[in-house]
Short mmCIF file of C-alpha atoms and ligand atoms in Angstrom, two decimals:
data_model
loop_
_atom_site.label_atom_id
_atom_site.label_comp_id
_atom_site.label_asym_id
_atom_site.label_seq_id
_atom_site.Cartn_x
_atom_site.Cartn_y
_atom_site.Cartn_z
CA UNK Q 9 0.00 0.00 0.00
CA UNK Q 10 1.38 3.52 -1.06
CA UNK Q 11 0.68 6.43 1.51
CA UNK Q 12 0.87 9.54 0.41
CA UNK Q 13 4.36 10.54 2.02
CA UNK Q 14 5.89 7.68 0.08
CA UNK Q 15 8.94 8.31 -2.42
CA UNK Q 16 7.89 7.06 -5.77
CA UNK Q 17 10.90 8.43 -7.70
CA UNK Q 18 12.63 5.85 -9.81
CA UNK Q 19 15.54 4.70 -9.05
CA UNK Q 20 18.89 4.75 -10.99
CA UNK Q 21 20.79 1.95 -10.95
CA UNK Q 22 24.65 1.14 -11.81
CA UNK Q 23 24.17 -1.88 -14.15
CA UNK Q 24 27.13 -3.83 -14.90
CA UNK Q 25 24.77 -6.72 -16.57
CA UNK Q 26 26.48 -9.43 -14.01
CA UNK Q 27 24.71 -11.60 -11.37
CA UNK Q 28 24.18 -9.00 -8.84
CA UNK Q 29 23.25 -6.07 -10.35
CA UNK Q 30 20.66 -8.09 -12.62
CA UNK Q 31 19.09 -9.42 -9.04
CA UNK Q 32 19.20 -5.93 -7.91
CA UNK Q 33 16.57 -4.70 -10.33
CA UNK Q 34 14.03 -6.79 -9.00
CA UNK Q 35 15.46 -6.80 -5.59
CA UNK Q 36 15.09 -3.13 -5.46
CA UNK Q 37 11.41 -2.74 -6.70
CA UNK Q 38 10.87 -5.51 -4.29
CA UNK Q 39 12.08 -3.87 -1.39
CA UNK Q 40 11.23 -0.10 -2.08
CA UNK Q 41 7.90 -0.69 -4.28
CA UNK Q 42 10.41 2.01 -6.87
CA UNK Q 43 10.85 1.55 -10.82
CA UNK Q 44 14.48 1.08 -11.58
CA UNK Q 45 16.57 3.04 -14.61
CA UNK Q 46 19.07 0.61 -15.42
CA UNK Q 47 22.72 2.51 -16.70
CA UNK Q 48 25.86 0.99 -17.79
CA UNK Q 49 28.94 2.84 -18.93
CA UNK Q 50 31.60 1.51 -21.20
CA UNK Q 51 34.91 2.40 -19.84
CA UNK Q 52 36.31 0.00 -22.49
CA UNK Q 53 36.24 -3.06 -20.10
CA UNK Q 54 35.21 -5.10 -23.55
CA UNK Q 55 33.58 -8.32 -22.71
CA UNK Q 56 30.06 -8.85 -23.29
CA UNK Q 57 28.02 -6.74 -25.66
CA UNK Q 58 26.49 -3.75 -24.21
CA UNK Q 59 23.61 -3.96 -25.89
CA UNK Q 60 23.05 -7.39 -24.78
CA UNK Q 61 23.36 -5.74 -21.63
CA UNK Q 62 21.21 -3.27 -21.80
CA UNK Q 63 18.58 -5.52 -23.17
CA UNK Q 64 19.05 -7.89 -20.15
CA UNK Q 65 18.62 -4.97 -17.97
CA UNK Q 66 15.01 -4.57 -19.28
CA UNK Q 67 14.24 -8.10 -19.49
CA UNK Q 68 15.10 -8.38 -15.41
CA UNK Q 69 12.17 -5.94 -15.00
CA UNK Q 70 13.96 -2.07 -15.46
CA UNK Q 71 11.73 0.47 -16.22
CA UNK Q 72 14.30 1.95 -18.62
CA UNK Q 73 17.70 0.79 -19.51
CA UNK Q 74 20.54 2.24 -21.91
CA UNK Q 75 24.43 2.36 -22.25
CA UNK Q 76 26.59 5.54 -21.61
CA UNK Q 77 29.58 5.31 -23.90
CA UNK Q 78 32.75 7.22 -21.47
CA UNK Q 79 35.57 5.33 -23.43
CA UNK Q 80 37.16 8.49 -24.97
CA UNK Q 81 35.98 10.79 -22.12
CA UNK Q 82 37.84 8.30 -19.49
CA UNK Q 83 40.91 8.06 -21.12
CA UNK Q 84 41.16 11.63 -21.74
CA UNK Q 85 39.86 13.25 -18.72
CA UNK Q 86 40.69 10.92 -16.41
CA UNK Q 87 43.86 8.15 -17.25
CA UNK Q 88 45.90 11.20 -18.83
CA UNK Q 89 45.28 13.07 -15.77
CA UNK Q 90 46.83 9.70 -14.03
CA UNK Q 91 49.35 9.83 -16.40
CA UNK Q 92 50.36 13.43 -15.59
CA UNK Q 93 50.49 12.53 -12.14
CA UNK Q 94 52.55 9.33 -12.41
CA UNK Q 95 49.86 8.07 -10.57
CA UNK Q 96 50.52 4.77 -8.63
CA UNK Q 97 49.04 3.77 -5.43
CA UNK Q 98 51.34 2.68 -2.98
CA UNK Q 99 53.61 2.79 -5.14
CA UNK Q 100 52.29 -0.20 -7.40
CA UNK Q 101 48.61 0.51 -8.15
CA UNK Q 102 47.80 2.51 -11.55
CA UNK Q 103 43.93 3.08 -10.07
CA UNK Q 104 42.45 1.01 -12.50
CA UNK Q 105 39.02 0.46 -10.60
CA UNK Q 106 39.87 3.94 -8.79
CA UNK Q 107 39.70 6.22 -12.12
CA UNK Q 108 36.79 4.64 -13.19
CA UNK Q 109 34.11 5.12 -10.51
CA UNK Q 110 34.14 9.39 -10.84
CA UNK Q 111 33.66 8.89 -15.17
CA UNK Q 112 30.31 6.16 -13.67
CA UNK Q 113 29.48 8.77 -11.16
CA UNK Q 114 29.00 11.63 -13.51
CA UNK Q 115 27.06 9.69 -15.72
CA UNK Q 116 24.65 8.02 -12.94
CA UNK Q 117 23.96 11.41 -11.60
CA UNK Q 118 22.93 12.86 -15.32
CA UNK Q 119 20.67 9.47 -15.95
CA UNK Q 120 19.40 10.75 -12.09
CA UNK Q 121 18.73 14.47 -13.51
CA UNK Q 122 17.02 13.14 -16.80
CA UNK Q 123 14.84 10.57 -15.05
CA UNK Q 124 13.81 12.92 -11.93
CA UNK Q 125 15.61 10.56 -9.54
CA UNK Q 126 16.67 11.06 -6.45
CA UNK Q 127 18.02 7.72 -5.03
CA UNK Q 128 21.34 6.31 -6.98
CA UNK Q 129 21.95 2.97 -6.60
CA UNK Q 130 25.16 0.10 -6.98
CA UNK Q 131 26.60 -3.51 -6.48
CA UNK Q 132 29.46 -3.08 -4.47
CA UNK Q 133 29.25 -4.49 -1.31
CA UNK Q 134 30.16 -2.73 2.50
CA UNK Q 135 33.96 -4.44 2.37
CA UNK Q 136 35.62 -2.81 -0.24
CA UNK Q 137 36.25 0.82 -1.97
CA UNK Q 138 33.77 0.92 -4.04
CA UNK Q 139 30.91 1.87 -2.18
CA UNK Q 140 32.92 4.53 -0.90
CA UNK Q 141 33.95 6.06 -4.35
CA UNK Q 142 30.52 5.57 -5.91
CA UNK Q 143 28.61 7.31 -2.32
CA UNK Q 144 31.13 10.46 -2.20
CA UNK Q 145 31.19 10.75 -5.72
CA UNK Q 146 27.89 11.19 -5.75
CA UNK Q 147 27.16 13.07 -2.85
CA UNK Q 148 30.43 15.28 -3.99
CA UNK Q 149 28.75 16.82 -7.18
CA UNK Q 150 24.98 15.84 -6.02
CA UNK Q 151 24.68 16.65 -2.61
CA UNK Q 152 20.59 16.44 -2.95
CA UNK Q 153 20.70 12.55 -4.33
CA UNK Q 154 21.00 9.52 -1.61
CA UNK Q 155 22.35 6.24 -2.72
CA UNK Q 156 21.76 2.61 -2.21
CA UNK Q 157 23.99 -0.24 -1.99
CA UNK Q 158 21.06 -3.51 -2.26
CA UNK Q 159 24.07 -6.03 -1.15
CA UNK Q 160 25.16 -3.69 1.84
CA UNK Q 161 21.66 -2.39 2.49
CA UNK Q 162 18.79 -4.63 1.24
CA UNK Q 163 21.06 -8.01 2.39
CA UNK Q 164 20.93 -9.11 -1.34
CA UNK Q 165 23.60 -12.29 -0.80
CA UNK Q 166 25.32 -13.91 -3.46
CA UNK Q 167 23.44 -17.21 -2.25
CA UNK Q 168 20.06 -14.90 -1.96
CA UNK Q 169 21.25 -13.91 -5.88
CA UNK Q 170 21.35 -17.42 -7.60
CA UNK Q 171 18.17 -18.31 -5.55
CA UNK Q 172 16.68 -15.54 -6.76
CA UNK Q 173 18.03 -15.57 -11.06
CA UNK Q 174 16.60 -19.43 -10.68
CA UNK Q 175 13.29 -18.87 -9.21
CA UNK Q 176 12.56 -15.57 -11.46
CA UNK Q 177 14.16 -17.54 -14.68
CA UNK Q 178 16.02 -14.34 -15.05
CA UNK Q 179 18.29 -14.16 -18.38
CA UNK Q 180 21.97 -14.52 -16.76
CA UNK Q 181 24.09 -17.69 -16.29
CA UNK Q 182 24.17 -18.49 -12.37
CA UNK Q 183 26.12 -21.94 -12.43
CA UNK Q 184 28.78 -21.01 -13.95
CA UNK Q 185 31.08 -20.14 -11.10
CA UNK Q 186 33.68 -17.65 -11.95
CA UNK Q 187 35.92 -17.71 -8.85
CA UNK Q 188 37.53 -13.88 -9.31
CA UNK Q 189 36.25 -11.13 -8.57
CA UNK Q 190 36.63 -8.79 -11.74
CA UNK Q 191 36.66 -5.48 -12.54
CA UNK Q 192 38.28 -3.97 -15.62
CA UNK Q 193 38.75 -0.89 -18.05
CA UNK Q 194 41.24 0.17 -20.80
CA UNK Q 195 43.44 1.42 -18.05
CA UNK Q 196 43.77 -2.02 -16.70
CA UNK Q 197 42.03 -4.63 -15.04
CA UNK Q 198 41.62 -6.11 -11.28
CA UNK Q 199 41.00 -9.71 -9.94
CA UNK Q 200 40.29 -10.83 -6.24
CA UNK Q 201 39.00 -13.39 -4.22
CA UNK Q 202 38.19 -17.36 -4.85
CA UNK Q 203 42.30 -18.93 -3.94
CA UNK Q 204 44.04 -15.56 -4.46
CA UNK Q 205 42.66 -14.92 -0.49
CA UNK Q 206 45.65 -17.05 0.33
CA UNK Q 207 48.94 -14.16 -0.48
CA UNK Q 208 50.83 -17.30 -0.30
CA UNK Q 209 49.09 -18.96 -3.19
CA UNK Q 210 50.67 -17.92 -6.92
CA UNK Q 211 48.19 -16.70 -9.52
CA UNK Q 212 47.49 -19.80 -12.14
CA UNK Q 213 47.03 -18.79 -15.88
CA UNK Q 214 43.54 -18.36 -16.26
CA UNK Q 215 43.59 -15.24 -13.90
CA UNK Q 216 45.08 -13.58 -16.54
CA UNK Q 217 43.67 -11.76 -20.23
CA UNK Q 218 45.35 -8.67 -20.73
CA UNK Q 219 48.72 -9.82 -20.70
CA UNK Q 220 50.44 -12.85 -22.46
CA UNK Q 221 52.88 -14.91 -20.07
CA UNK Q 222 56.26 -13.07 -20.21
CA UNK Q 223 58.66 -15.99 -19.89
CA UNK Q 224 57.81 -16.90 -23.38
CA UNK Q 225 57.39 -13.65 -25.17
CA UNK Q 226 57.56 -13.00 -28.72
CA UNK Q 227 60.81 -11.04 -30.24
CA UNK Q 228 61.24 -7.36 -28.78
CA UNK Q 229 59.13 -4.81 -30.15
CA UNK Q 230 60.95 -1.30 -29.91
CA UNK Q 231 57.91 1.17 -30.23
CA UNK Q 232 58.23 5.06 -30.11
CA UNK Q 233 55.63 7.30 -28.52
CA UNK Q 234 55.47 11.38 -28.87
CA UNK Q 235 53.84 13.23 -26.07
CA UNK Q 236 52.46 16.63 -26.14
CA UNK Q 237 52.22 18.42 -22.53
CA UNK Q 238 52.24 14.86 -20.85
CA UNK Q 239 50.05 13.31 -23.26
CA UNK Q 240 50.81 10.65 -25.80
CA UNK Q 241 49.58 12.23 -29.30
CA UNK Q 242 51.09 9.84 -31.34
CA UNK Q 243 52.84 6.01 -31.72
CA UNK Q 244 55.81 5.53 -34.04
CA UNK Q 245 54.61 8.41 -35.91
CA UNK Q 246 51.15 7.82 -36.69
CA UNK Q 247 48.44 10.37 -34.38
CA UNK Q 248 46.77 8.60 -31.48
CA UNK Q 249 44.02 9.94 -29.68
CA UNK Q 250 44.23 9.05 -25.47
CA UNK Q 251 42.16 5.77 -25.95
CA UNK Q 252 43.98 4.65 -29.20
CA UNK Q 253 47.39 5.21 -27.26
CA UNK Q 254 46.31 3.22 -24.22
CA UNK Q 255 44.56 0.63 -26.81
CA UNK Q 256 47.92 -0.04 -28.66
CA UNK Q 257 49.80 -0.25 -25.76
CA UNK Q 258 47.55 -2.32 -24.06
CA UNK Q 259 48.23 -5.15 -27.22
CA UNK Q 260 51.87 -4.59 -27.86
CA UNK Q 261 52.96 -4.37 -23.91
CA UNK Q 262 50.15 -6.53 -23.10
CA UNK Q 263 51.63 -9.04 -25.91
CA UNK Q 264 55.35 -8.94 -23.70
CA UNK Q 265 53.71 -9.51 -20.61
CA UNK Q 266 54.17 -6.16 -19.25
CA UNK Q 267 52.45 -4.70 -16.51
CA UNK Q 268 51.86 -7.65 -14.42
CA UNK Q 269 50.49 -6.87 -10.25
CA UNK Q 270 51.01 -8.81 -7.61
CA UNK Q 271 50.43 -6.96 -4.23
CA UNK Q 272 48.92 -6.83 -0.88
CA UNK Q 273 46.97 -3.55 -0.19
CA UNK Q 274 45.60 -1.30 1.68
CA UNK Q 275 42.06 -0.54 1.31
CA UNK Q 276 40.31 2.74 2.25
CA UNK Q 277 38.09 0.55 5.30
CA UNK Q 278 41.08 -0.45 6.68
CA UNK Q 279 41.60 -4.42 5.72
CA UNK Q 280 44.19 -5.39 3.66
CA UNK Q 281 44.07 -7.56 0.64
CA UNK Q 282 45.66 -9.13 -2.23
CA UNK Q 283 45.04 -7.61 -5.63
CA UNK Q 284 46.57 -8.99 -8.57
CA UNK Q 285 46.30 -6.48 -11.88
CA UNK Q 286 47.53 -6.01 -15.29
CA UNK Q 287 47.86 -3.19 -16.84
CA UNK Q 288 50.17 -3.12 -19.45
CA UNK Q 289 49.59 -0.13 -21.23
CA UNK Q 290 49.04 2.08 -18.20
CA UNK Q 291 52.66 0.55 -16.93
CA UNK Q 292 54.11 1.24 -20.35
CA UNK Q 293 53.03 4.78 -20.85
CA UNK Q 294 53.91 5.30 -17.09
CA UNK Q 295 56.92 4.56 -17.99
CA UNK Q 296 57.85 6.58 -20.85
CA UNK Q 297 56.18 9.31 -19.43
CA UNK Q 298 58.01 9.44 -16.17
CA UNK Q 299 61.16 9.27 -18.51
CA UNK Q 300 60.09 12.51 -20.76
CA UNK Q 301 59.58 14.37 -17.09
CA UNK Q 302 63.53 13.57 -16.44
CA UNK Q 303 64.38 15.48 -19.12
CA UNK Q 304 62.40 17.92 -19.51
CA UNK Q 305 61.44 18.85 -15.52
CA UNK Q 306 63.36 21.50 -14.34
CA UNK Q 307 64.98 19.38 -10.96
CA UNK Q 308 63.13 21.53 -7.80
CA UNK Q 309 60.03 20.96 -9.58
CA UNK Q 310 60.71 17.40 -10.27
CA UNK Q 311 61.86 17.26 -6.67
CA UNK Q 312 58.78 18.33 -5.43
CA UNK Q 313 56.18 16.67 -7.73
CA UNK Q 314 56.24 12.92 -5.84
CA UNK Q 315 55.15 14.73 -3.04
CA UNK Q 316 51.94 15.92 -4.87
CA UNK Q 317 51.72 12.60 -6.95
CA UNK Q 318 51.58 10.70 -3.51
CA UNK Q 319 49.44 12.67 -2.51
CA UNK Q 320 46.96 12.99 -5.69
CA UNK Q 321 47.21 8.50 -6.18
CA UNK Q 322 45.73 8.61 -2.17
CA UNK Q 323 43.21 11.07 -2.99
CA UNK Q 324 42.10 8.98 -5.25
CA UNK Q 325 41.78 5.81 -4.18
CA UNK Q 326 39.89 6.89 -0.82
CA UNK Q 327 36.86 8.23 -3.71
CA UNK Q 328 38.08 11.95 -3.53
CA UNK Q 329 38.21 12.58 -7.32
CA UNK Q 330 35.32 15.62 -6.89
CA UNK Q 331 37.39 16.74 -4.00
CA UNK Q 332 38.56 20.52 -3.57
CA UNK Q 333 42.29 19.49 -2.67
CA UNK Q 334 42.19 16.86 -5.71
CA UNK Q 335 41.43 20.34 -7.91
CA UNK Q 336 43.76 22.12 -6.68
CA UNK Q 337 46.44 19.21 -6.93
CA UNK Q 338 45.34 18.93 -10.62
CA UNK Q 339 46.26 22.67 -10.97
CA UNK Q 340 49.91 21.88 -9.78
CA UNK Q 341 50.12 18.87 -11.88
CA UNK Q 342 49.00 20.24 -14.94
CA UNK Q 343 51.14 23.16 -14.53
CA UNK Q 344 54.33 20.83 -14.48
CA UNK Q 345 53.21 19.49 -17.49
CA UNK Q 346 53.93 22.51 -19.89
CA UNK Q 347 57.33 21.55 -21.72
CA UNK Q 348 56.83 17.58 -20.94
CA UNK Q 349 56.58 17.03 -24.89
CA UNK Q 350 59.18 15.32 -26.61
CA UNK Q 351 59.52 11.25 -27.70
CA UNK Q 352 60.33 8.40 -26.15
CA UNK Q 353 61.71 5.17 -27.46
CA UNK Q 354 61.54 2.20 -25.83
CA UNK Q 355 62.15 -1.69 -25.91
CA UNK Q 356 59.17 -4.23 -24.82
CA UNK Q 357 60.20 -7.31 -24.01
CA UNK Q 358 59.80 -10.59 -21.95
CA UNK Q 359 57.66 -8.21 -18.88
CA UNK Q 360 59.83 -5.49 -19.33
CA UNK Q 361 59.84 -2.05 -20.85
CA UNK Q 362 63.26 -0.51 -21.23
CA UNK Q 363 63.59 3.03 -22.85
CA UNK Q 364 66.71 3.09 -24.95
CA UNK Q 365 66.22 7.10 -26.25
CA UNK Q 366 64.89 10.52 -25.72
CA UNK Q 367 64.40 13.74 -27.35
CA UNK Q 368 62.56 16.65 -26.95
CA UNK Q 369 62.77 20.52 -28.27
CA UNK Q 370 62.07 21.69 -24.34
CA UNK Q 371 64.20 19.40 -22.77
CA UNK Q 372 66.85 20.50 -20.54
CA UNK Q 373 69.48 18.89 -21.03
CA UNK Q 374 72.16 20.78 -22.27
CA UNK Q 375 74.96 18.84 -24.09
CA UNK Q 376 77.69 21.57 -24.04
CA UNK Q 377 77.02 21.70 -20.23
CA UNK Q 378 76.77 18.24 -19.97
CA UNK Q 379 79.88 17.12 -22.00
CA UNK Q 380 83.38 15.80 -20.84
CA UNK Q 381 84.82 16.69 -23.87
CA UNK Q 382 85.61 19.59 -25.72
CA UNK Q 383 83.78 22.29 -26.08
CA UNK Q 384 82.25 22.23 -23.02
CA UNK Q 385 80.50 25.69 -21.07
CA UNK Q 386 80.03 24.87 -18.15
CA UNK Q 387 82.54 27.27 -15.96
CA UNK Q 388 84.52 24.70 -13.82
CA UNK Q 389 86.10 27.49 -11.51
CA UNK Q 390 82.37 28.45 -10.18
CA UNK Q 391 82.07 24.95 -8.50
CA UNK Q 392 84.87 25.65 -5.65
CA UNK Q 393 83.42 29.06 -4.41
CA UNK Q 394 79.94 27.23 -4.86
CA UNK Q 395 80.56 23.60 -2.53
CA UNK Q 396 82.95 25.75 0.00
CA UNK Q 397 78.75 28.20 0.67
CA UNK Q 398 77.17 24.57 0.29
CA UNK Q 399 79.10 22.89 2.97
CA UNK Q 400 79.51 25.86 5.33
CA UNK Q 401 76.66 25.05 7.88
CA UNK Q 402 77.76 21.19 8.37
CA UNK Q 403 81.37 22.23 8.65
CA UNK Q 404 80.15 24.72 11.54
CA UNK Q 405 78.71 22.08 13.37
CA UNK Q 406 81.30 19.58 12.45
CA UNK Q 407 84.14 22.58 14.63
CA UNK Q 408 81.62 22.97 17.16
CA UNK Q 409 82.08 18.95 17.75
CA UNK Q 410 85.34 19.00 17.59
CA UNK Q 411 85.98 21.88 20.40
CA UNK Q 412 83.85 19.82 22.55
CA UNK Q 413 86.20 17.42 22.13
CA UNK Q 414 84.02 14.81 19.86
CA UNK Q 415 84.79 13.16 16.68
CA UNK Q 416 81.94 14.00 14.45
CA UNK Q 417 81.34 10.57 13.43
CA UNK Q 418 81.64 8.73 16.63
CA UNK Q 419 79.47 11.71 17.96
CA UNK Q 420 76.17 10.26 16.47
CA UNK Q 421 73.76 8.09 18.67
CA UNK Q 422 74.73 4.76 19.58
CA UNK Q 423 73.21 2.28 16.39
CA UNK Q 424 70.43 -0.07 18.24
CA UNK Q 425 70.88 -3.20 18.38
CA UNK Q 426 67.61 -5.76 16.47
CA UNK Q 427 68.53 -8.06 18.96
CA UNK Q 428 67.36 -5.94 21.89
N1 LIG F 506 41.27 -2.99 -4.83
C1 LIG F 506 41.09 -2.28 -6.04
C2 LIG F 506 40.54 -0.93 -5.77
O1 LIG F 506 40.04 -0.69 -4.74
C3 LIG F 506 40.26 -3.05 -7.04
C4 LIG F 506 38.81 -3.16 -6.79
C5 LIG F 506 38.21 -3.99 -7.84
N2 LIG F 506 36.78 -4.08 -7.72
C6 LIG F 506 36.13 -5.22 -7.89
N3 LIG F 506 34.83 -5.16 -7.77
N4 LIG F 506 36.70 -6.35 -8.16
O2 LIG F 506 40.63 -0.04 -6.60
#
């Protein structure tokens, strides 16, 4: 029975087309007596057809259902902003799943404005990251719009989920057990759970389809990539747009077994957990671009910019992407990224990437300066005057010990011991 104060918006969903957010549909009109807009957004993570997605969607009972396509828009406004940023969780993690919730978010929240909702709705469950990305994302450029997790919030089990696909005779394939967890985009792609709970246990074959098995690669494929202000415009010559160049290097570094994750980490909710990912044209740009920054950086700024990449890679994983400080941060980055054009050539083979040559008309690096022979500009009688100002406050100190009768080296705290 409806009363009068009841919300009787629809509801837009997140619709992935798997097991769970197929149950959801009906789950959620179930639960909340709501019509559900089912959206799904290609990020690139290939796979099924969308439109077989999309029509599944309505055949589960959505009111409405269509596909957003964000390929181009993610891999320009949000992997090249990565890029820029040499962005790598703890050190390891290009943010595959990371990047991609703010590009979902956007869209979810137009779908939202175009269908009058006001409820927003996803899979994850209340473990991970996910929820956490999608929820502030939301809230962090819809402040009006609530969200919905049916897994976290309705107790929609993966048990409750095959029960529930058999009973309705919905049109998705519950027996099949897929052990991994998957989530995946053309920045990369992320597995968890089923054995890889164990960190002890090693990854078999089939947890892999991005990259090829790099102890047997094929013969080394030297590739060359331009970059305009920190962004790869074209591939041994030939123009690329972002998603081309993250396309091609996905096959060719992808082909050597590049880009290949094996880690424990650190979620946002505190528990740690193994990842594996590939992402072998994320890890291969990454590379070349943090090479192009060495020459063309000037060194304070280059100096200083980990700081801010650190910085931007957390921001981002914890769901801050709509965040004030991530703006800001941006500003820096993109600021660095002014002269950071030149080319890059570089070796892929057997799960490496090795760059063998760089060039670029703002780099600087200054071969009469840098020389040791001839011809060479760089005024050697300015480096005395210059380490005799640079030593000066150490060498106060290092007197100071001395008159107190101390040798400066033996003057340091006693080393402790790891026996205790
Ligand atoms: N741990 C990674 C992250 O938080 C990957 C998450 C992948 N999501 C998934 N549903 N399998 O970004």
């Amino acid at each position: 029975m409806t009363t009068a104060t009841q919300n009787t918006d629809p509801i837009v969903l997140a619709f992935s087309g798997g097991l769970d957010t197929s149950v959801s549909i009906g789950w959620i009109k179930n639960a909340t007596g709501r019509d559900v807009i089912a959206v799904a957004v290609d990020v690139g993570q290939g796979g099924e057809d969308l439109e077989v997605i999309r029509q599944r969607a309505l055949d589960c009972g959505a009111r409405d259902a269509y596909v957003a396509d964000a390929r181009e828009e993610f891999a320009r406004d949000y992997c090249m902003p990565a890029l820029h940023a040499n962005a790598l969780y703890q050190g390891a993690y290009p943010l595959v799943s990371a990047l991609s919730r703010p590009v979902i978010v956007k869209h979810l929240v137009a779908a939202a404005r175009r269908f009058r909702a006001t409820t927003v709705a996803h899979g994850c469950t209340g473990k991970g990251n996910d929820q956490v990305r999608f929820e502030v994302g939301i809230t962090s450029i819809a402040p009006d719009l609530t969200c919905l997790s049916p897994v976290r919030d309705l107790a929609l089990t993966r048990e409750k989920s095959i029960d529930y696909a058999e009973a309705h005779r919905l049109p998705i394939e519950t027996t099949k057990s897929n052990p991994f967890s998957v989530d995946q985009n053309v920045w990369g792609r992320a597995v968890e759970t089923g054995y890889l709970e164990d960190p002890w246990t090693e990854p078999t074959k089939d947890v892999y389809t991005y990259t090829d098995d790099p102890a047997f690669p094929p013969l080394p494929d030297e590739v060359t990539i331009t970059f305009e202000a920190g962004t790869p415009v074209a591939i041994d010559g030939i123009p690329v747009t972002p998603l081309e160049a993250i396309e091609q290097m996905n096959r060719r570094a992808g082909a050597q077994g590049i880009g290949r994750i094996d880690i424990i980490e650190d979620r946002l909710v505190g528990i740690k957990s193994r990842e594996i990912y590939e992402a072998p044209g994320a890890m291969a740009l990454l590379e070349a671009h943090r090479e192009l920054e060495r020459l063309t950086l000037e060194r304070e700024q280059a100096r200083f910019k980990p700081t801010i990449e650190n910085r931007w890679a957390d921001l981002v994983y914890d769901g801050q992407w709509f965040s004030p400080l991530k703006s800001s941060l941006d500003a820096f980055i993109e600021d660095t990224q002014r002269f950071v054009s030149g080319e890059i050539r570089m070796v892929l083979h057997g799960g490496r990437t090795t760059v063998t040559g760089r060039q670029s008309q703002t780099s600087l690096y200054d071969f009469n300066l840098a020389t040791y022979d001839e011809g060479d500009t760089f005024d050697q009688s300015h480096a005395r005057g210059f380490i005799e100002i640079v030593g000066l406050s150490t060498k106060l100190a290092a007197r100071r010990e001395a008159a107190h009768g101390h040798d400066p080296v033996a003057a340091r705290p006693p080393e402790v011991s790891a026996k205790g």
